[in-house]
PDB file of C-alpha atoms in Angstrom:
ATOM      1  CA  ALA O   1      85.251 109.132   6.402  1.00 95.00           C
ATOM      2  CA  GLN O   2      83.898 112.629   5.931  1.00 96.00           C
ATOM      3  CA  CYS O   3      85.171 116.089   6.883  1.00 97.00           C
ATOM      4  CA  PRO O   4      82.922 118.507   8.727  1.00 96.00           C
ATOM      5  CA  ALA O   5      81.425 121.423   6.806  1.00 94.00           C
ATOM      6  CA  GLY O   6      84.022 124.059   5.961  1.00 94.00           C
ATOM      7  CA  GLU O   7      86.978 121.665   6.187  1.00 97.00           C
ATOM      8  CA  LYS O   8      88.880 119.649   3.571  1.00 97.00           C
ATOM      9  CA  VAL O   9      90.889 116.418   3.647  1.00 97.00           C
ATOM     10  CA  ILE O  10      94.589 117.088   4.225  1.00 97.00           C
ATOM     11  CA  GLY O  11      95.563 113.538   5.195  1.00 97.00           C
ATOM     12  CA  THR O  12      94.199 110.000   5.010  1.00 97.00           C
ATOM     13  CA  GLY O  13      94.521 106.619   6.637  1.00 97.00           C
ATOM     14  CA  ALA O  14      92.865 103.227   6.934  1.00 97.00           C
ATOM     15  CA  THR O  15      92.969 100.144   9.098  1.00 97.00           C
ATOM     16  CA  PRO O  16      91.448  96.664   8.756  1.00 97.00           C
ATOM     17  CA  THR O  17      89.122  95.456  11.514  1.00 96.00           C
ATOM     18  CA  GLY O  18      87.515  92.222  12.659  1.00 96.00           C
ATOM     19  CA  ALA O  19      88.689  88.700  13.349  1.00 94.00           C
ATOM     20  CA  ALA O  20      90.280  88.359   9.900  1.00 94.00           C
ATOM     21  CA  ALA O  21      92.120  91.732  10.055  1.00 94.00           C
ATOM     22  CA  PRO O  22      95.591  90.117   9.878  1.00 94.00           C
ATOM     23  CA  ASN O  23      94.626  88.683   6.454  1.00 94.00           C
ATOM     24  CA  ILE O  24      93.307  91.972   5.041  1.00 96.00           C
ATOM     25  CA  GLU O  25      95.313  94.177   2.729  1.00 96.00           C
ATOM     26  CA  ILE O  26      94.370  97.839   2.334  1.00 97.00           C
ATOM     27  CA  ARG O  27      94.446  98.359  -1.441  1.00 96.00           C
ATOM     28  CA  GLN O  28      93.426 101.996  -1.852  1.00 96.00           C
ATOM     29  CA  VAL O  29      92.947 105.079   0.303  1.00 97.00           C
ATOM     30  CA  ILE O  30      91.602 107.839  -1.928  1.00 97.00           C
ATOM     31  CA  PRO O  31      90.322 111.328  -1.132  1.00 97.00           C
ATOM     32  CA  THR O  32      87.386 112.387  -3.306  1.00 97.00           C
ATOM     33  CA  HIS O  33      87.895 115.116  -5.913  1.00 97.00           C
ATOM     34  CA  ASP O  34      86.188 117.712  -3.681  1.00 96.00           C
ATOM     35  CA  LEU O  35      88.373 116.712  -0.693  1.00 96.00           C
ATOM     36  CA  GLN O  36      85.309 116.087   1.478  1.00 97.00           C
ATOM     37  CA  HIS O  37      85.521 112.289   1.893  1.00 97.00           C
ATOM     38  CA  VAL O  38      88.031 109.449   2.006  1.00 97.00           C
ATOM     39  CA  LEU O  39      87.225 106.154   0.263  1.00 96.00           C
ATOM     40  CA  VAL O  40      88.985 102.921   1.190  1.00 97.00           C
ATOM     41  CA  ASN O  41      88.984  99.427  -0.240  1.00 96.00           C
ATOM     42  CA  GLY O  42      90.583  96.287   1.056  1.00 96.00           C
ATOM     43  CA  ALA O  43      90.782  92.637   0.111  1.00 96.00           C
ATOM     44  CA  GLU O  44      91.785  89.329   1.616  1.00 96.00           C
ATOM     45  CA  ASP O  45      95.430  88.567   0.915  1.00 93.00           C
ATOM     46  CA  GLU O  46      94.726  85.023   2.132  1.00 90.00           C
ATOM     47  CA  PRO O  47      91.272  83.408   2.005  1.00 92.00           C
ATOM     48  CA  THR O  48      89.407  83.673   5.294  1.00 91.00           C
ATOM     49  CA  ASN O  49      85.958  82.880   6.627  1.00 91.00           C
ATOM     50  CA  GLY O  50      86.266  85.422   9.429  1.00 92.00           C
ATOM     51  CA  PRO O  51      84.404  88.725   9.447  1.00 95.00           C
ATOM     52  CA  TRP O  52      86.331  91.839   8.489  1.00 96.00           C
ATOM     53  CA  GLY O  53      85.917  95.436   7.463  1.00 96.00           C
ATOM     54  CA  VAL O  54      87.962  98.578   7.020  1.00 96.00           C
ATOM     55  CA  ILE O  55      87.885 101.945   8.751  1.00 96.00           C
ATOM     56  CA  ALA O  56      88.720 105.058   6.762  1.00 97.00           C
ATOM     57  CA  TYR O  57      90.311 108.071   8.429  1.00 97.00           C
ATOM     58  CA  ALA O  58      90.180 111.643   7.178  1.00 97.00           C
ATOM     59  CA  ILE O  59      92.443 114.279   8.692  1.00 97.00           C
ATOM     60  CA  CYS O  60      90.572 117.527   8.088  1.00 98.00           C
ATOM     61  CA  ALA O  61      91.383 121.219   8.406  1.00 98.00           C
ATOM     62  CA  LYS O  62      90.113 124.575   7.282  1.00 96.00           C
ATOM     63  CA  VAL O  63      92.087 125.557   4.192  1.00 89.00           C
ATOM     64  CA  ALA O  64      92.168 128.674   2.045  1.00 83.00           C
ATOM     65  CA  SER O  65      90.171 128.390  -1.184  1.00 69.00           C
TER      66      SER O  65
END
């Protein structure tokens, strides 16, 4: 997830998606050092053959420098 120009990350979130979503564990939700992006990683907590992914959320706002 990425903030628009002139805004910074002030909050984060993530959710698993796809048929295997119930078997996916979100492991990390990390804002980048410049507070412009949110990186997410997930993994299967139980083996699955179903498709899955993760969606990262960035809550952005204009903040004083």
